[in-house]
């Protein structure tokens, strides 16, 4: 063996020794057990067991779930090490009933930062799992970035996926708003099944949208899928996609007439209910001042139905008259933190009152007098708020619901509807949620 080969051999040997040492350092704190025990949707218990001869003196749990958020930092929890049969154990439970549970399909990761008696820190390999609602035998279909899970009614999944894809196409073609992140639908076979997957949801809720997770849960019985199910899927998808497109981390928000008008528009051609509500308000000349629809919608279902119809009509007017590029500019100006008046002025050259006057003229309605100085909607009247910039909302009752929703059951609740079927949408749960109530019946 010549000198050059000897040098190479020594270098190789050194490398092997170093790798062995690195491996030894890592295995020095090899846990006997490192797992997360999921009791969905209630809690997740993290358990770490270390051997008796470990030099570890401190353990900090780090965990987080995959979501879209303006401010997202992993949770860091120092956990006490206690002596157990096998050695030392760290045991900590994330009680989701305190924070609100993430929806099914959400990924969770966790790792432990371990500090030994010499102050050296080691981090265990990051592990992950996905929350599932194991009560049901889920089937899945997907297309165009939309994945839909369901378990009841053979035709329900394909039918509702088709509705979602059609709704997405209308959003893209007519409004130029495209899906930014994939969306998951979990279609439960009933509102009751769905509610059991979500902590702290009202007992009349028929759907919940988790904006930060791009996930929508709706309870759709097979016999309501073709009608209520299809329109609800399109309506909720519009809220989610608009929220993605115009996400605001500076506190920007959309007026309710715009938010709901876009969602009703996305449902498709106006239903008989919407047309009837427009005809009635037109004949009686009793449309609400548009400015009054910046905030919460009326709780009474007839007035709420009229508010949705009017909102749809104003959005339809804006799109037909000024096109989709202007609508995108409006949404982005609002997301940038402009007020509704400022954003409208910037894009269309009029404020809310000016827009209302234009829209009324286009419908052949007489002029309505406006106060010289617009009265701002009080902050208290505006729902949710949301770091994500969308008004909160919520619905009416399910086809079979015994009790109607309380008019103001929760802080930040406003009424959101599907056509004339009011829908309550809520922000809360620590996650940005919107709950869809199921309709009692068509008027
Ligand atoms: Zn809505």
JSON list of C-alpha atoms in Angstrom, two decimals, residues 138-296:
[
{"chain": "A", "resi": 138, "resn": "UNK", "atom": "CA", "xyz": [-65.20, 7.65, 4.13]},
{"chain": "A", "resi": 139, "resn": "UNK", "atom": "CA", "xyz": [-65.08, 7.61, 0.37]},
{"chain": "A", "resi": 140, "resn": "UNK", "atom": "CA", "xyz": [-63.17, 10.25, -1.56]},
{"chain": "A", "resi": 141, "resn": "UNK", "atom": "CA", "xyz": [-63.46, 11.91, -4.94]},
{"chain": "A", "resi": 142, "resn": "UNK", "atom": "CA", "xyz": [-61.41, 14.83, -6.22]},
{"chain": "A", "resi": 143, "resn": "UNK", "atom": "CA", "xyz": [-61.04, 17.13, -9.17]},
{"chain": "A", "resi": 144, "resn": "UNK", "atom": "CA", "xyz": [-59.45, 20.52, -9.91]},
{"chain": "A", "resi": 145, "resn": "UNK", "atom": "CA", "xyz": [-57.96, 21.00, -6.46]},
{"chain": "A", "resi": 146, "resn": "UNK", "atom": "CA", "xyz": [-61.18, 20.08, -4.66]},
{"chain": "A", "resi": 147, "resn": "UNK", "atom": "CA", "xyz": [-61.28, 16.88, -2.62]},
{"chain": "A", "resi": 148, "resn": "UNK", "atom": "CA", "xyz": [-64.59, 15.71, -1.26]},
{"chain": "A", "resi": 149, "resn": "UNK", "atom": "CA", "xyz": [-65.09, 13.03, 1.37]},
{"chain": "A", "resi": 150, "resn": "UNK", "atom": "CA", "xyz": [-68.48, 11.48, 2.11]},
{"chain": "A", "resi": 151, "resn": "UNK", "atom": "CA", "xyz": [-69.93, 8.24, 3.40]},
{"chain": "A", "resi": 152, "resn": "UNK", "atom": "CA", "xyz": [-73.70, 8.28, 2.95]},
{"chain": "A", "resi": 153, "resn": "UNK", "atom": "CA", "xyz": [-75.54, 7.91, -0.36]},
{"chain": "A", "resi": 154, "resn": "UNK", "atom": "CA", "xyz": [-73.64, 6.46, -3.32]},
{"chain": "A", "resi": 155, "resn": "UNK", "atom": "CA", "xyz": [-74.36, 9.42, -5.60]},
{"chain": "A", "resi": 156, "resn": "UNK", "atom": "CA", "xyz": [-73.81, 12.17, -3.05]},
{"chain": "A", "resi": 157, "resn": "UNK", "atom": "CA", "xyz": [-70.03, 12.52, -3.43]},
{"chain": "A", "resi": 158, "resn": "UNK", "atom": "CA", "xyz": [-69.91, 12.78, -7.23]},
{"chain": "A", "resi": 159, "resn": "UNK", "atom": "CA", "xyz": [-73.00, 15.02, -7.24]},
{"chain": "A", "resi": 160, "resn": "UNK", "atom": "CA", "xyz": [-71.58, 17.53, -4.77]},
{"chain": "A", "resi": 161, "resn": "UNK", "atom": "CA", "xyz": [-68.11, 17.43, -6.31]},
{"chain": "A", "resi": 162, "resn": "UNK", "atom": "CA", "xyz": [-69.72, 18.31, -9.61]},
{"chain": "A", "resi": 163, "resn": "UNK", "atom": "CA", "xyz": [-71.45, 21.26, -7.92]},
{"chain": "A", "resi": 164, "resn": "UNK", "atom": "CA", "xyz": [-68.17, 22.42, -6.39]},
{"chain": "A", "resi": 165, "resn": "UNK", "atom": "CA", "xyz": [-66.32, 22.22, -9.71]},
{"chain": "A", "resi": 166, "resn": "UNK", "atom": "CA", "xyz": [-69.12, 24.14, -11.44]},
{"chain": "A", "resi": 167, "resn": "UNK", "atom": "CA", "xyz": [-69.04, 26.76, -8.69]},
{"chain": "A", "resi": 168, "resn": "UNK", "atom": "CA", "xyz": [-65.29, 27.07, -9.04]},
{"chain": "A", "resi": 169, "resn": "UNK", "atom": "CA", "xyz": [-65.62, 27.51, -12.80]},
{"chain": "A", "resi": 170, "resn": "UNK", "atom": "CA", "xyz": [-68.09, 30.37, -12.27]},
{"chain": "A", "resi": 171, "resn": "UNK", "atom": "CA", "xyz": [-65.73, 31.99, -9.79]},
{"chain": "A", "resi": 172, "resn": "UNK", "atom": "CA", "xyz": [-62.87, 31.73, -12.27]},
{"chain": "A", "resi": 173, "resn": "UNK", "atom": "CA", "xyz": [-64.75, 32.67, -15.43]},
{"chain": "A", "resi": 174, "resn": "UNK", "atom": "CA", "xyz": [-67.03, 35.43, -14.19]},
{"chain": "A", "resi": 175, "resn": "UNK", "atom": "CA", "xyz": [-64.99, 36.83, -11.33]},
{"chain": "A", "resi": 176, "resn": "UNK", "atom": "CA", "xyz": [-61.45, 35.85, -12.26]},
{"chain": "A", "resi": 177, "resn": "UNK", "atom": "CA", "xyz": [-60.96, 34.45, -8.78]},
{"chain": "A", "resi": 178, "resn": "UNK", "atom": "CA", "xyz": [-58.94, 31.28, -8.75]},
{"chain": "A", "resi": 179, "resn": "UNK", "atom": "CA", "xyz": [-58.36, 28.64, -6.14]},
{"chain": "A", "resi": 180, "resn": "UNK", "atom": "CA", "xyz": [-55.08, 29.37, -4.35]},
{"chain": "A", "resi": 181, "resn": "UNK", "atom": "CA", "xyz": [-54.93, 26.28, -2.13]},
{"chain": "A", "resi": 182, "resn": "UNK", "atom": "CA", "xyz": [-56.63, 22.92, -2.40]},
{"chain": "A", "resi": 183, "resn": "UNK", "atom": "CA", "xyz": [-59.96, 22.65, -0.61]},
{"chain": "A", "resi": 184, "resn": "UNK", "atom": "CA", "xyz": [-61.29, 19.71, 1.38]},
{"chain": "A", "resi": 185, "resn": "UNK", "atom": "CA", "xyz": [-65.00, 19.03, 1.84]},
{"chain": "A", "resi": 186, "resn": "UNK", "atom": "CA", "xyz": [-66.22, 16.61, 4.49]},
{"chain": "A", "resi": 187, "resn": "UNK", "atom": "CA", "xyz": [-69.85, 15.82, 3.72]},
{"chain": "A", "resi": 188, "resn": "UNK", "atom": "CA", "xyz": [-71.50, 14.24, 6.74]},
{"chain": "A", "resi": 189, "resn": "UNK", "atom": "CA", "xyz": [-74.67, 12.23, 6.28]},
{"chain": "A", "resi": 190, "resn": "UNK", "atom": "CA", "xyz": [-76.58, 14.44, 8.68]},
{"chain": "A", "resi": 191, "resn": "UNK", "atom": "CA", "xyz": [-76.17, 17.68, 10.56]},
{"chain": "A", "resi": 192, "resn": "UNK", "atom": "CA", "xyz": [-76.00, 15.71, 13.81]},
{"chain": "A", "resi": 193, "resn": "UNK", "atom": "CA", "xyz": [-73.10, 13.57, 12.58]},
{"chain": "A", "resi": 194, "resn": "UNK", "atom": "CA", "xyz": [-71.25, 16.71, 11.55]},
{"chain": "A", "resi": 195, "resn": "UNK", "atom": "CA", "xyz": [-71.81, 18.47, 14.84]},
{"chain": "A", "resi": 196, "resn": "UNK", "atom": "CA", "xyz": [-70.22, 15.59, 16.72]},
{"chain": "A", "resi": 197, "resn": "UNK", "atom": "CA", "xyz": [-66.99, 16.27, 14.84]},
{"chain": "A", "resi": 198, "resn": "UNK", "atom": "CA", "xyz": [-66.82, 19.88, 15.98]},
{"chain": "A", "resi": 199, "resn": "UNK", "atom": "CA", "xyz": [-66.60, 21.08, 19.54]},
{"chain": "A", "resi": 200, "resn": "UNK", "atom": "CA", "xyz": [-68.80, 23.96, 20.58]},
{"chain": "A", "resi": 201, "resn": "UNK", "atom": "CA", "xyz": [-70.91, 24.11, 17.49]},
{"chain": "A", "resi": 202, "resn": "UNK", "atom": "CA", "xyz": [-74.50, 25.22, 17.94]},
{"chain": "A", "resi": 203, "resn": "UNK", "atom": "CA", "xyz": [-76.95, 22.36, 18.04]},
{"chain": "A", "resi": 204, "resn": "UNK", "atom": "CA", "xyz": [-78.73, 23.69, 14.98]},
{"chain": "A", "resi": 205, "resn": "UNK", "atom": "CA", "xyz": [-75.69, 24.18, 12.76]},
{"chain": "A", "resi": 206, "resn": "UNK", "atom": "CA", "xyz": [-75.62, 22.35, 9.45]},
{"chain": "A", "resi": 207, "resn": "UNK", "atom": "CA", "xyz": [-72.12, 23.27, 8.33]},
{"chain": "A", "resi": 208, "resn": "UNK", "atom": "CA", "xyz": [-68.84, 24.75, 9.47]},
{"chain": "A", "resi": 209, "resn": "UNK", "atom": "CA", "xyz": [-66.14, 26.33, 7.34]},
{"chain": "A", "resi": 210, "resn": "UNK", "atom": "CA", "xyz": [-62.57, 26.33, 8.64]},
{"chain": "A", "resi": 211, "resn": "UNK", "atom": "CA", "xyz": [-60.94, 29.04, 6.59]},
{"chain": "A", "resi": 212, "resn": "UNK", "atom": "CA", "xyz": [-57.45, 28.63, 7.96]},
{"chain": "A", "resi": 213, "resn": "UNK", "atom": "CA", "xyz": [-57.53, 24.95, 7.06]},
{"chain": "A", "resi": 214, "resn": "UNK", "atom": "CA", "xyz": [-59.22, 25.32, 3.66]},
{"chain": "A", "resi": 215, "resn": "UNK", "atom": "CA", "xyz": [-61.78, 22.82, 4.89]},
{"chain": "A", "resi": 216, "resn": "UNK", "atom": "CA", "xyz": [-65.57, 22.85, 4.86]},
{"chain": "A", "resi": 217, "resn": "UNK", "atom": "CA", "xyz": [-67.80, 20.49, 6.83]},
{"chain": "A", "resi": 218, "resn": "UNK", "atom": "CA", "xyz": [-71.46, 20.20, 5.85]},
{"chain": "A", "resi": 219, "resn": "UNK", "atom": "CA", "xyz": [-74.18, 17.82, 6.97]},
{"chain": "A", "resi": 220, "resn": "UNK", "atom": "CA", "xyz": [-76.08, 16.79, 3.84]},
{"chain": "A", "resi": 221, "resn": "UNK", "atom": "CA", "xyz": [-78.65, 14.02, 3.93]},
{"chain": "A", "resi": 222, "resn": "UNK", "atom": "CA", "xyz": [-78.93, 12.17, 0.60]},
{"chain": "A", "resi": 223, "resn": "UNK", "atom": "CA", "xyz": [-82.45, 13.50, -0.02]},
{"chain": "A", "resi": 224, "resn": "UNK", "atom": "CA", "xyz": [-81.28, 17.12, 0.28]},
{"chain": "A", "resi": 225, "resn": "UNK", "atom": "CA", "xyz": [-78.08, 16.71, -1.75]},
{"chain": "A", "resi": 226, "resn": "UNK", "atom": "CA", "xyz": [-79.42, 17.69, -5.17]},
{"chain": "A", "resi": 227, "resn": "UNK", "atom": "CA", "xyz": [-81.02, 20.91, -3.96]},
{"chain": "A", "resi": 228, "resn": "UNK", "atom": "CA", "xyz": [-79.78, 22.30, -0.66]},
{"chain": "A", "resi": 229, "resn": "UNK", "atom": "CA", "xyz": [-76.52, 20.35, -0.80]},
{"chain": "A", "resi": 230, "resn": "UNK", "atom": "CA", "xyz": [-75.44, 21.60, -4.21]},
{"chain": "A", "resi": 231, "resn": "UNK", "atom": "CA", "xyz": [-76.18, 25.26, -3.53]},
{"chain": "A", "resi": 232, "resn": "UNK", "atom": "CA", "xyz": [-74.57, 25.11, -0.07]},
{"chain": "A", "resi": 233, "resn": "UNK", "atom": "CA", "xyz": [-71.40, 23.57, -1.48]},
{"chain": "A", "resi": 234, "resn": "UNK", "atom": "CA", "xyz": [-71.12, 26.35, -4.07]},
{"chain": "A", "resi": 235, "resn": "UNK", "atom": "CA", "xyz": [-71.95, 29.08, -1.58]},
{"chain": "A", "resi": 236, "resn": "UNK", "atom": "CA", "xyz": [-69.44, 27.93, 1.02]},
{"chain": "A", "resi": 237, "resn": "UNK", "atom": "CA", "xyz": [-66.75, 27.30, -1.56]},
{"chain": "A", "resi": 238, "resn": "UNK", "atom": "CA", "xyz": [-67.17, 30.88, -2.78]},
{"chain": "A", "resi": 239, "resn": "UNK", "atom": "CA", "xyz": [-66.58, 32.20, 0.74]},
{"chain": "A", "resi": 240, "resn": "UNK", "atom": "CA", "xyz": [-63.47, 30.08, 1.10]},
{"chain": "A", "resi": 241, "resn": "UNK", "atom": "CA", "xyz": [-62.00, 30.89, -2.30]},
{"chain": "A", "resi": 242, "resn": "UNK", "atom": "CA", "xyz": [-62.73, 34.61, -1.97]},
{"chain": "A", "resi": 243, "resn": "UNK", "atom": "CA", "xyz": [-61.08, 34.49, 1.43]},
{"chain": "A", "resi": 244, "resn": "UNK", "atom": "CA", "xyz": [-58.00, 32.85, -0.06]},
{"chain": "A", "resi": 245, "resn": "UNK", "atom": "CA", "xyz": [-57.81, 35.34, -2.93]},
{"chain": "A", "resi": 246, "resn": "UNK", "atom": "CA", "xyz": [-58.22, 38.40, -0.74]},
{"chain": "A", "resi": 247, "resn": "UNK", "atom": "CA", "xyz": [-56.62, 37.27, 2.49]},
{"chain": "A", "resi": 248, "resn": "UNK", "atom": "CA", "xyz": [-55.72, 40.22, 4.66]},
{"chain": "A", "resi": 249, "resn": "UNK", "atom": "CA", "xyz": [-53.11, 40.31, 7.37]},
{"chain": "A", "resi": 250, "resn": "UNK", "atom": "CA", "xyz": [-53.65, 44.01, 8.01]},
{"chain": "A", "resi": 251, "resn": "UNK", "atom": "CA", "xyz": [-57.22, 43.83, 9.27]},
{"chain": "A", "resi": 252, "resn": "UNK", "atom": "CA", "xyz": [-58.91, 44.43, 5.93]},
{"chain": "A", "resi": 253, "resn": "UNK", "atom": "CA", "xyz": [-62.45, 43.16, 5.63]},
{"chain": "A", "resi": 254, "resn": "UNK", "atom": "CA", "xyz": [-65.23, 42.96, 3.09]},
{"chain": "A", "resi": 255, "resn": "UNK", "atom": "CA", "xyz": [-68.68, 44.48, 3.56]},
{"chain": "A", "resi": 256, "resn": "UNK", "atom": "CA", "xyz": [-71.31, 41.81, 4.08]},
{"chain": "A", "resi": 257, "resn": "UNK", "atom": "CA", "xyz": [-73.25, 42.74, 0.93]},
{"chain": "A", "resi": 258, "resn": "UNK", "atom": "CA", "xyz": [-70.13, 42.05, -1.13]},
{"chain": "A", "resi": 259, "resn": "UNK", "atom": "CA", "xyz": [-69.19, 38.85, 0.70]},
{"chain": "A", "resi": 260, "resn": "UNK", "atom": "CA", "xyz": [-72.67, 37.35, 0.54]},
{"chain": "A", "resi": 261, "resn": "UNK", "atom": "CA", "xyz": [-73.45, 38.78, -2.89]},
{"chain": "A", "resi": 262, "resn": "UNK", "atom": "CA", "xyz": [-70.41, 37.02, -4.35]},
{"chain": "A", "resi": 263, "resn": "UNK", "atom": "CA", "xyz": [-71.36, 33.76, -2.61]},
{"chain": "A", "resi": 264, "resn": "UNK", "atom": "CA", "xyz": [-74.94, 33.86, -3.88]},
{"chain": "A", "resi": 265, "resn": "UNK", "atom": "CA", "xyz": [-73.65, 34.77, -7.34]},
{"chain": "A", "resi": 266, "resn": "UNK", "atom": "CA", "xyz": [-71.39, 31.71, -7.23]},
{"chain": "A", "resi": 267, "resn": "UNK", "atom": "CA", "xyz": [-74.38, 29.47, -6.58]},
{"chain": "A", "resi": 268, "resn": "UNK", "atom": "CA", "xyz": [-75.35, 29.93, -10.23]},
{"chain": "A", "resi": 269, "resn": "UNK", "atom": "CA", "xyz": [-78.29, 31.48, -11.97]},
{"chain": "A", "resi": 270, "resn": "UNK", "atom": "CA", "xyz": [-80.56, 33.20, -9.44]},
{"chain": "A", "resi": 271, "resn": "UNK", "atom": "CA", "xyz": [-83.10, 30.86, -7.91]},
{"chain": "A", "resi": 272, "resn": "UNK", "atom": "CA", "xyz": [-86.84, 31.49, -7.96]},
{"chain": "A", "resi": 273, "resn": "UNK", "atom": "CA", "xyz": [-86.50, 32.64, -4.34]},
{"chain": "A", "resi": 274, "resn": "UNK", "atom": "CA", "xyz": [-83.93, 35.28, -5.19]},
{"chain": "A", "resi": 275, "resn": "UNK", "atom": "CA", "xyz": [-85.92, 36.51, -8.16]},
{"chain": "A", "resi": 276, "resn": "UNK", "atom": "CA", "xyz": [-89.12, 36.68, -6.12]},
{"chain": "A", "resi": 277, "resn": "UNK", "atom": "CA", "xyz": [-87.40, 38.65, -3.35]},
{"chain": "A", "resi": 278, "resn": "UNK", "atom": "CA", "xyz": [-85.99, 41.10, -5.91]},
{"chain": "A", "resi": 279, "resn": "UNK", "atom": "CA", "xyz": [-89.36, 41.53, -7.61]},
{"chain": "A", "resi": 280, "resn": "UNK", "atom": "CA", "xyz": [-91.09, 42.10, -4.30]},
{"chain": "A", "resi": 281, "resn": "UNK", "atom": "CA", "xyz": [-88.59, 44.73, -3.10]},
{"chain": "A", "resi": 282, "resn": "UNK", "atom": "CA", "xyz": [-88.61, 46.38, -6.52]},
{"chain": "A", "resi": 283, "resn": "UNK", "atom": "CA", "xyz": [-92.40, 46.65, -6.56]},
{"chain": "A", "resi": 284, "resn": "UNK", "atom": "CA", "xyz": [-92.54, 47.98, -3.01]},
{"chain": "A", "resi": 285, "resn": "UNK", "atom": "CA", "xyz": [-89.45, 50.15, -3.50]},
{"chain": "A", "resi": 286, "resn": "UNK", "atom": "CA", "xyz": [-88.19, 48.97, -0.14]},
{"chain": "A", "resi": 287, "resn": "UNK", "atom": "CA", "xyz": [-84.64, 47.85, -0.76]},
{"chain": "A", "resi": 288, "resn": "UNK", "atom": "CA", "xyz": [-82.44, 48.50, 2.26]},
{"chain": "A", "resi": 289, "resn": "UNK", "atom": "CA", "xyz": [-79.90, 51.33, 2.05]},
{"chain": "A", "resi": 290, "resn": "UNK", "atom": "CA", "xyz": [-76.82, 49.55, 0.74]},
{"chain": "A", "resi": 291, "resn": "UNK", "atom": "CA", "xyz": [-74.70, 51.09, 3.47]},
{"chain": "A", "resi": 292, "resn": "UNK", "atom": "CA", "xyz": [-76.83, 49.33, 6.07]},
{"chain": "A", "resi": 293, "resn": "UNK", "atom": "CA", "xyz": [-75.76, 46.01, 4.52]},
{"chain": "A", "resi": 294, "resn": "UNK", "atom": "CA", "xyz": [-72.07, 46.68, 5.16]},
{"chain": "A", "resi": 295, "resn": "UNK", "atom": "CA", "xyz": [-72.42, 44.98, 8.53]},
{"chain": "A", "resi": 296, "resn": "UNK", "atom": "CA", "xyz": [-74.68, 42.32, 9.96]}
]
